[in-house]
mmCIF file of C-alpha atoms and ligand atoms in Angstrom:
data_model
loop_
_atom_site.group_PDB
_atom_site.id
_atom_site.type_symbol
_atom_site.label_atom_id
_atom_site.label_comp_id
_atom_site.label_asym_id
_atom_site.label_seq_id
_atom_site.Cartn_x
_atom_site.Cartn_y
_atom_site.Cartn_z
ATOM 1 C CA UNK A 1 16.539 -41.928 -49.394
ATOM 2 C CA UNK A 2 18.204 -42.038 -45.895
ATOM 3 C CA UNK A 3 19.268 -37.911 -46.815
ATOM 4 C CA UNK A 4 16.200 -37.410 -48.148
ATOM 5 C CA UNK A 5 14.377 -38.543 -44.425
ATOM 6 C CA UNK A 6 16.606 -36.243 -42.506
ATOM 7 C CA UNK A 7 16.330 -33.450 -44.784
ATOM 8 C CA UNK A 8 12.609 -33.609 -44.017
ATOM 9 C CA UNK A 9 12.346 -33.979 -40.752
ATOM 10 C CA UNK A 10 14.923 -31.441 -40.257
ATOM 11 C CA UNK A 11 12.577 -29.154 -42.111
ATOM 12 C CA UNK A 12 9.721 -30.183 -40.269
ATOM 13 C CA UNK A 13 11.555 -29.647 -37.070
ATOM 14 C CA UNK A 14 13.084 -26.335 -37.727
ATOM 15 C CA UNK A 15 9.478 -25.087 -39.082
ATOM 16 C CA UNK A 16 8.478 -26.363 -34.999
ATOM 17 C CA UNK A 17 11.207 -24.777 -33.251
ATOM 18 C CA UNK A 18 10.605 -21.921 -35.169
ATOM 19 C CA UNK A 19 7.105 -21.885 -34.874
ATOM 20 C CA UNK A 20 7.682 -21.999 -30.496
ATOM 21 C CA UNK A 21 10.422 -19.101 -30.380
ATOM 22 C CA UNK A 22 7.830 -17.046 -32.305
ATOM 23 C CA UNK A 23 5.446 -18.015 -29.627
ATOM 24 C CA UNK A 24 7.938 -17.451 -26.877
ATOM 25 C CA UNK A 25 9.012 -14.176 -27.826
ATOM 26 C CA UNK A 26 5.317 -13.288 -28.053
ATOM 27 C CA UNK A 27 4.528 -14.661 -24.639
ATOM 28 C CA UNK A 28 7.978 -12.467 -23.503
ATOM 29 C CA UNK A 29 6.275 -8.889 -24.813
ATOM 30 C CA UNK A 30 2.588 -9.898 -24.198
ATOM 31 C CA UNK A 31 3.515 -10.531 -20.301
ATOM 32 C CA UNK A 32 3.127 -7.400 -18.817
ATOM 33 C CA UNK A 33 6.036 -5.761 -16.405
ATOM 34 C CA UNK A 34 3.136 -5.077 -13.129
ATOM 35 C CA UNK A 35 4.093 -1.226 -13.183
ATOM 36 C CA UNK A 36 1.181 1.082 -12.405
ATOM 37 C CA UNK A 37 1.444 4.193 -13.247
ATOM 38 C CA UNK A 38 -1.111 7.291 -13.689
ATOM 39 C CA UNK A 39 -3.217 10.207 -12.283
ATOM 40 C CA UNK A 40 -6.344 8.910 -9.851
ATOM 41 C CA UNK A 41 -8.533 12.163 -9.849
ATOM 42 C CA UNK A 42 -12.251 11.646 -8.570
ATOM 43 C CA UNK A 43 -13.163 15.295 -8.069
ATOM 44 C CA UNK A 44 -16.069 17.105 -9.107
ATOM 45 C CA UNK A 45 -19.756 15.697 -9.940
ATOM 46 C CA UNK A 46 -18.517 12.030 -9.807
ATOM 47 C CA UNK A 47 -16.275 12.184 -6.612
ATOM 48 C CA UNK A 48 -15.971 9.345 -5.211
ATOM 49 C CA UNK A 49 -13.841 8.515 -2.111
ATOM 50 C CA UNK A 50 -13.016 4.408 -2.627
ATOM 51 C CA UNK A 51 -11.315 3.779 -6.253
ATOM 52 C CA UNK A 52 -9.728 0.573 -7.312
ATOM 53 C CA UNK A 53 -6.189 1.072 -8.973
ATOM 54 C CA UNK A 54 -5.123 -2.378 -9.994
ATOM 55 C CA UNK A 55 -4.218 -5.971 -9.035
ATOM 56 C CA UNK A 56 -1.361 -8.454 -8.895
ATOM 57 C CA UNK A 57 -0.748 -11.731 -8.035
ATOM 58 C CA UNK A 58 1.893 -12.222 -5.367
ATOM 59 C CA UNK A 59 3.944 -15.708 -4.377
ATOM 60 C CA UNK A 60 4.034 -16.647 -1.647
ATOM 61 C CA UNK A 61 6.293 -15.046 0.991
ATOM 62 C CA UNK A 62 8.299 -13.086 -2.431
ATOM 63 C CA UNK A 63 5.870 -10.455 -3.500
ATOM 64 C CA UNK A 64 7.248 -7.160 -2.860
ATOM 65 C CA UNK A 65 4.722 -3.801 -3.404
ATOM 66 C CA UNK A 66 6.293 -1.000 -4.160
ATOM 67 C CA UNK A 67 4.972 2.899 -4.627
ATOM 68 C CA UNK A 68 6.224 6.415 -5.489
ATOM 69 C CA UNK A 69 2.831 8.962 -4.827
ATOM 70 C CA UNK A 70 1.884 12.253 -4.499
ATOM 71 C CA UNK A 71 -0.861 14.625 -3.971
ATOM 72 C CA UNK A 72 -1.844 17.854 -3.141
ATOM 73 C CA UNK A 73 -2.123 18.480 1.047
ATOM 74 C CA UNK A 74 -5.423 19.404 1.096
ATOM 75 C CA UNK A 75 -6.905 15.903 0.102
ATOM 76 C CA UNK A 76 -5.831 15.435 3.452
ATOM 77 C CA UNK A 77 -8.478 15.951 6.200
ATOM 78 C CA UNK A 78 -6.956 15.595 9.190
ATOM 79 C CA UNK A 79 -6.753 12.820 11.902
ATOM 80 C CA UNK A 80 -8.953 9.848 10.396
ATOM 81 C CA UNK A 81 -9.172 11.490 7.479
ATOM 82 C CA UNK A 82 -5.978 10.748 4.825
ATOM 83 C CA UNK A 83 -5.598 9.720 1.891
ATOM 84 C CA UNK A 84 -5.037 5.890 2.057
ATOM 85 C CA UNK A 85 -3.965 3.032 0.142
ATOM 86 C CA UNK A 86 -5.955 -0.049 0.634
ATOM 87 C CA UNK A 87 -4.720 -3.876 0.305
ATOM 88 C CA UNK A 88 -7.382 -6.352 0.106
ATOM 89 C CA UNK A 89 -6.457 -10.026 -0.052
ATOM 90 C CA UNK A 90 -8.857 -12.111 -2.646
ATOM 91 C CA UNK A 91 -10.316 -14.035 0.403
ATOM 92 C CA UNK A 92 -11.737 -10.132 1.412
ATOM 93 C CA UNK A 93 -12.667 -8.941 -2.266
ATOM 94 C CA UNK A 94 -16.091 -10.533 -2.613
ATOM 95 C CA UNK A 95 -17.310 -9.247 0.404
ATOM 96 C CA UNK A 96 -16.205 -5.662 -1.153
ATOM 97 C CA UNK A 97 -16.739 -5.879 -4.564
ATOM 98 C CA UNK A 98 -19.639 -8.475 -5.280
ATOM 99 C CA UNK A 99 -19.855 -9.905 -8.441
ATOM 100 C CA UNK A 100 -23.769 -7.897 -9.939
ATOM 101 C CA UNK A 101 -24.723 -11.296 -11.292
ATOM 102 C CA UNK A 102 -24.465 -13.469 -7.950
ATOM 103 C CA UNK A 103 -25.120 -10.608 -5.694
ATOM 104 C CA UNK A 104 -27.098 -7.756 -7.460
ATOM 105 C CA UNK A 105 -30.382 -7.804 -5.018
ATOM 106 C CA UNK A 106 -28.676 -7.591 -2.047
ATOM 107 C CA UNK A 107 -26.470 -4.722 -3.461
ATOM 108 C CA UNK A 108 -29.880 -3.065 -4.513
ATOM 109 C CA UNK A 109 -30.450 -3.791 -0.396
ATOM 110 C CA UNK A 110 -27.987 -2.113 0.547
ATOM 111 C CA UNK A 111 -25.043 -0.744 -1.368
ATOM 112 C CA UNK A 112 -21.650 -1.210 0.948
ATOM 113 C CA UNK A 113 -20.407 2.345 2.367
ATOM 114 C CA UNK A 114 -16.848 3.255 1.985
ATOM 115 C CA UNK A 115 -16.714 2.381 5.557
ATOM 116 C CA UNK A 116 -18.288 -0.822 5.092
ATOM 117 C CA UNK A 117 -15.636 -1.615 2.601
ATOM 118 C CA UNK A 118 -12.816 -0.689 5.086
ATOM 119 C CA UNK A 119 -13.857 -2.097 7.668
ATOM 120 C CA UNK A 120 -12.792 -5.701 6.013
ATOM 121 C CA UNK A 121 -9.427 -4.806 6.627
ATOM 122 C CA UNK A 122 -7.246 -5.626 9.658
ATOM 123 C CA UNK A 123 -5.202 -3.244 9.995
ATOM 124 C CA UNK A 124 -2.996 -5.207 12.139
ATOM 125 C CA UNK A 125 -1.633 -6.629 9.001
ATOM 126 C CA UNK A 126 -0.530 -3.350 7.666
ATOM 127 C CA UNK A 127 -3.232 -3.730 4.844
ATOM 128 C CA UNK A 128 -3.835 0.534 5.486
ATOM 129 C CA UNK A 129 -1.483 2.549 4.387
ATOM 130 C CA UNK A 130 -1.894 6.468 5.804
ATOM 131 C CA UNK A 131 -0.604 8.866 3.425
ATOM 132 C CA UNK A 132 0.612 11.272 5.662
ATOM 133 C CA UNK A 133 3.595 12.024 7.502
ATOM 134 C CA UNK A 134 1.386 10.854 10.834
ATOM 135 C CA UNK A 135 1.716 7.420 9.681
ATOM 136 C CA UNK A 136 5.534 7.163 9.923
ATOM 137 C CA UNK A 137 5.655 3.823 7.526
ATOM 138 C CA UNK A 138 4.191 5.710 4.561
ATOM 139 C CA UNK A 139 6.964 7.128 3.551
ATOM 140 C CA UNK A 140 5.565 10.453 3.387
ATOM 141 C CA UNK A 141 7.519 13.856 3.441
ATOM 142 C CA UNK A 142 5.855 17.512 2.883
ATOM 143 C CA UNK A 143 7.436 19.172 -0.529
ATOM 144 C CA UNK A 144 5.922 22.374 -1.517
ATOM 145 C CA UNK A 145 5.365 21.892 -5.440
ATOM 146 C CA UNK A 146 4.408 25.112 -7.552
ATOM 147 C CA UNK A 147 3.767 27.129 -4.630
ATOM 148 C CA UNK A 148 1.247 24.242 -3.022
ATOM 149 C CA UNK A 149 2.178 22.138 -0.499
ATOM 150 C CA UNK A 150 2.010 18.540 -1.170
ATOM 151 C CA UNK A 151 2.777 14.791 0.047
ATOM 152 C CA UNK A 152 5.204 12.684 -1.666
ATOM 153 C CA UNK A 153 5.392 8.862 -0.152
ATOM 154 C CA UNK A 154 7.578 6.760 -1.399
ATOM 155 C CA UNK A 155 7.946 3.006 0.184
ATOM 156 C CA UNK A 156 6.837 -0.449 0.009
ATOM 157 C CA UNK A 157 5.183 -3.756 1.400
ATOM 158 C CA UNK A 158 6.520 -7.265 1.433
ATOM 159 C CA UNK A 159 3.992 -10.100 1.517
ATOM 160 C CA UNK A 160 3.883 -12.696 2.665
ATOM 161 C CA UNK A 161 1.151 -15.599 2.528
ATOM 162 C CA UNK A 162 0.931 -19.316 2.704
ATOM 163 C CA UNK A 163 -0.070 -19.897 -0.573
ATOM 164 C CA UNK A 164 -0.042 -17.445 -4.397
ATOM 165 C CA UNK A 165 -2.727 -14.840 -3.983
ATOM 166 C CA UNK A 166 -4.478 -12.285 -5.689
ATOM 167 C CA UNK A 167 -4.124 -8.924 -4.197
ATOM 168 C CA UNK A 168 -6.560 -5.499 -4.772
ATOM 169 C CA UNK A 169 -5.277 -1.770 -4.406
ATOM 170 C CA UNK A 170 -7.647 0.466 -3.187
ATOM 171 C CA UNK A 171 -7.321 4.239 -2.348
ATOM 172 C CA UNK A 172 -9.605 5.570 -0.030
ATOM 173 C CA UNK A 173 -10.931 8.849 2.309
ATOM 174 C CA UNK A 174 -14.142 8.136 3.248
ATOM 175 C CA UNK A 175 -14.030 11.207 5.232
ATOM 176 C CA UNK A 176 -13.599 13.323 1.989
ATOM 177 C CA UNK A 177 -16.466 14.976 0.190
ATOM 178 C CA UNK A 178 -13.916 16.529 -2.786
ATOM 179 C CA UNK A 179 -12.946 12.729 -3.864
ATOM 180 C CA UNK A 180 -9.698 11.887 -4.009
ATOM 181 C CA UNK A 181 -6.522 12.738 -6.070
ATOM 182 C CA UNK A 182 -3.153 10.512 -6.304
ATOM 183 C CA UNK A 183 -0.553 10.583 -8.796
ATOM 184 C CA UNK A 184 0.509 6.609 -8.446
ATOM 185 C CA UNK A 185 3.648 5.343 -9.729
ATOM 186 C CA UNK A 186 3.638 1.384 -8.351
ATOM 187 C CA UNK A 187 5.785 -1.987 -9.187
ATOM 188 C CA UNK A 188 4.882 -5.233 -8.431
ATOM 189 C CA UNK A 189 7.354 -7.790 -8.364
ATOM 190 C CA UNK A 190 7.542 -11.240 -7.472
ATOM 191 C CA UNK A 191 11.402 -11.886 -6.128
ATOM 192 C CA UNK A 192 13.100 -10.363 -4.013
ATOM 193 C CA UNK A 193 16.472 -11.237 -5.570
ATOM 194 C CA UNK A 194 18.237 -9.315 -8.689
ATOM 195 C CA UNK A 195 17.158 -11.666 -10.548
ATOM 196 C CA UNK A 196 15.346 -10.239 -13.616
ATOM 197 C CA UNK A 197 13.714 -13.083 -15.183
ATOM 198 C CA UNK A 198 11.221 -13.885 -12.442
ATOM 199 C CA UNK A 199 10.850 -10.298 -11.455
ATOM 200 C CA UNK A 200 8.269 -8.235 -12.765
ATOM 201 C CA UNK A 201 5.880 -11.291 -13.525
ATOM 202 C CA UNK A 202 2.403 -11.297 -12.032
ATOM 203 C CA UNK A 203 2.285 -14.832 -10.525
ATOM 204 C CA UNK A 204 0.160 -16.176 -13.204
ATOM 205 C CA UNK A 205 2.143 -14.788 -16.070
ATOM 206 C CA UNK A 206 5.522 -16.159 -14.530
ATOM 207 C CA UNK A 207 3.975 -19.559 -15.031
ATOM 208 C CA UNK A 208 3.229 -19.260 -18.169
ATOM 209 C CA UNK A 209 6.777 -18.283 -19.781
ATOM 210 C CA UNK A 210 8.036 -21.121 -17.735
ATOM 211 C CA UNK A 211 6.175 -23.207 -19.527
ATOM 212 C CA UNK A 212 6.723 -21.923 -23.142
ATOM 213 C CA UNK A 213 10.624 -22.182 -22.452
ATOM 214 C CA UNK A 214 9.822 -26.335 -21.347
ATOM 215 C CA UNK A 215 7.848 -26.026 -24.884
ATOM 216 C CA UNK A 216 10.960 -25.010 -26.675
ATOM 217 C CA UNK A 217 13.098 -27.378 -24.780
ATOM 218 C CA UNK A 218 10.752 -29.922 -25.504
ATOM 219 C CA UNK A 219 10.531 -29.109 -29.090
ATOM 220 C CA UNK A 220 14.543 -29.017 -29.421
ATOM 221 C CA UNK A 221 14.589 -32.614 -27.968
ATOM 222 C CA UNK A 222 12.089 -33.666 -30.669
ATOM 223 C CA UNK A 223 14.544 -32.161 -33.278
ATOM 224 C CA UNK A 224 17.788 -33.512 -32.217
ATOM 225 C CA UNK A 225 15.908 -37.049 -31.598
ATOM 226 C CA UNK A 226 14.117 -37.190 -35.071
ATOM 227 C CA UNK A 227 17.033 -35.901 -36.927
ATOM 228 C CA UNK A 228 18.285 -38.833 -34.485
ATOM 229 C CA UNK A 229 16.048 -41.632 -35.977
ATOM 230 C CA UNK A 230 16.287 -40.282 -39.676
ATOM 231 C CA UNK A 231 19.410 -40.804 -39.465
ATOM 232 C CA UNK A 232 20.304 -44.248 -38.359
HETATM 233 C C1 NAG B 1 -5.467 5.374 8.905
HETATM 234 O O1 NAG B 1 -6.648 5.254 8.131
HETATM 235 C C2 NAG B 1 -7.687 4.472 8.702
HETATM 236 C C3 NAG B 1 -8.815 4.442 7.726
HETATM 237 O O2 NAG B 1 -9.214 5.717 7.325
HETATM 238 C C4 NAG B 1 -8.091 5.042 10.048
HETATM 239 O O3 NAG B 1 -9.073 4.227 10.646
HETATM 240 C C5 NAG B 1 -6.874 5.126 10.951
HETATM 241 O O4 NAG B 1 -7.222 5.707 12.168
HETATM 242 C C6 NAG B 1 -5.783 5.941 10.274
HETATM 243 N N1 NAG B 1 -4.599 5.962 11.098
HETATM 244 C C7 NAG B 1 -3.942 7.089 11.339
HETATM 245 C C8 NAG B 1 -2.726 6.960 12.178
HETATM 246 O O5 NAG B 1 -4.304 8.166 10.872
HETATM 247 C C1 NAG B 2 3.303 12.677 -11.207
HETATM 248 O O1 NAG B 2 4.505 12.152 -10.656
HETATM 249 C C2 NAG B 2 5.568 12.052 -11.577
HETATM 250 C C3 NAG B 2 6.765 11.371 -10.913
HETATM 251 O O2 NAG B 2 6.688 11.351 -9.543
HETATM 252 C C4 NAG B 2 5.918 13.422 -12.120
HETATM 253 O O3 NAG B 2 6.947 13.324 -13.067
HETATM 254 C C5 NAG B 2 4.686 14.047 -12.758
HETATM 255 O O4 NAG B 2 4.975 15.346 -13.189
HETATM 256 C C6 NAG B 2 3.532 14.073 -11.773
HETATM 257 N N1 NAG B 2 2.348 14.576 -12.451
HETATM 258 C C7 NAG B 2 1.558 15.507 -11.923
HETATM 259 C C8 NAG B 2 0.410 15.967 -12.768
HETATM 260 O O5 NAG B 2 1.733 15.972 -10.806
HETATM 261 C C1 NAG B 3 20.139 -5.777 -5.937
HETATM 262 O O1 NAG B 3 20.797 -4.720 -6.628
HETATM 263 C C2 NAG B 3 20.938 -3.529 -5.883
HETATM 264 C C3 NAG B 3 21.577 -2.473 -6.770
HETATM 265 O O2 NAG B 3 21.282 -2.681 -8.104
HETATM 266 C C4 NAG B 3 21.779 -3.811 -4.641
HETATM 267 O O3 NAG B 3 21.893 -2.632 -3.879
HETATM 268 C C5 NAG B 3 21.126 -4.903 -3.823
HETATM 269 O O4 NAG B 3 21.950 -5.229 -2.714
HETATM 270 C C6 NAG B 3 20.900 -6.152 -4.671
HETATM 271 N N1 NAG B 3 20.140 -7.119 -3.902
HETATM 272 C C7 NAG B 3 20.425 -8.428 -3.896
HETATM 273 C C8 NAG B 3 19.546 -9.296 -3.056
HETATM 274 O O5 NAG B 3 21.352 -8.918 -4.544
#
């Protein structure tokens, strides 16, 4: 009776925990590493000279941006007219990038300019980023590539905020009327430290493999305490 008891809430318990590694494993490969990585090309017919690239949430004071680019010179323009990258904070998206429902007759008012939409920025806070070697915290050098001379920055950014917050990349030349070209390579990570668990993890996602490892703790306690109870 007694061994019958334990043998059944051992299976019960062992069906759990296995039940939660499954889901923690999943949680482990659906959480995305925040690497960015690709070709942003808006020449031609649909050139456009403000793109959004992608998003991350950053901790507070531990986010660190990081970026490896390139592209061709002449997307260059001159003086007030680079290439840039663009951080806007979430308390500056809205006023960029209204949401159509809430907002659509005042964007059929007057759609925002790429000016307009940089103009949110303070660039005080280092939330431009010039792509050229005139702007001597891009990281920029001049490498001739195939015969073409081109840019290649590599650096990064550090944030730091009071509280978690979503941030927007943006590149921009609102000068430019042949769009804009940038082949991005950028990593988001949220620790400044070797440590490889936290890194990688978009704020949000961090949380929530935190919380599937309590789950399995949780569930391990159950186990050991029912076996526990059968037993006695
Ligand atoms: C960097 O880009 C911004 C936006 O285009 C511009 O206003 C600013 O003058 C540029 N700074 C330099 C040093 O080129
Ligand atoms: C983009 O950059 C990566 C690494 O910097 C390089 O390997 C790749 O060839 C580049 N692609 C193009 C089309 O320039
Ligand atoms: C992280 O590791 C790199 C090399 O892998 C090392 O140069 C760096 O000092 C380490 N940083 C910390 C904070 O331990």
């Amino acid at each position: 009776m007694i061994l019958n008891m334990a043998a059944s809430a051992l299976q019960r318990c062992t069906i759990r925990s296995l039940f939660s590694t499954i889901l923690l494993l999943l949680n482990l490969k659906y959480a995305n590493p925040l690497h960015a990585n690709g070709i942003l090309m808006t020449t031609g017919d649909s050139a456009s000279n403000w793109e959004f690239l992608t998003r991350f949430c950053f901790l507070s004071k531990v986010g660190r941006f990081e970026f490896e680019l390139s592209y061709p010179q002449k997307f260059d323009l001159g003086y007030n007219a680079a290439q840039n990258i663009l951080l806007y904070s979430d308390l500056q998206w809205p006023s960029v990038y209204p949401r159509p429902t809430l907002k659509r007759k005042k964007m059929e008012e007057k759609p925002l300019s790429c000016y307009d939409k940089e103009s949110v920025l303070v660039p005080e806070y280092n939330q431009v980023i010039n792509l050229t070697t005139r702007y001597r915290w891009s990281g920029c050098r001049l490498q001739t590539i195939a015969g073409e001379p081109w840019y290649t920055c590599k650096g990064g950014r550090t944030f730091a905020s009071s509280r978690e917050r979503w941030w927007y990349v943006v590149v921009s030349n609102c000068a430019s009327e042949q769009g804009l070209y940038l082949n991005y390579s950028i990593t988001m990570t949220n620790s400044l430290s070797n440590d490889t668990f936290f890194k990688h993890f978009s704020a949000d996602e961090f949380y929530i493999i935190h919380e599937t490892i309590g789950f399995l703790v949780a569930y391990t306690l159950l186990m050991v305490l029912s076996l526990y109870v059968a037993c006695k």
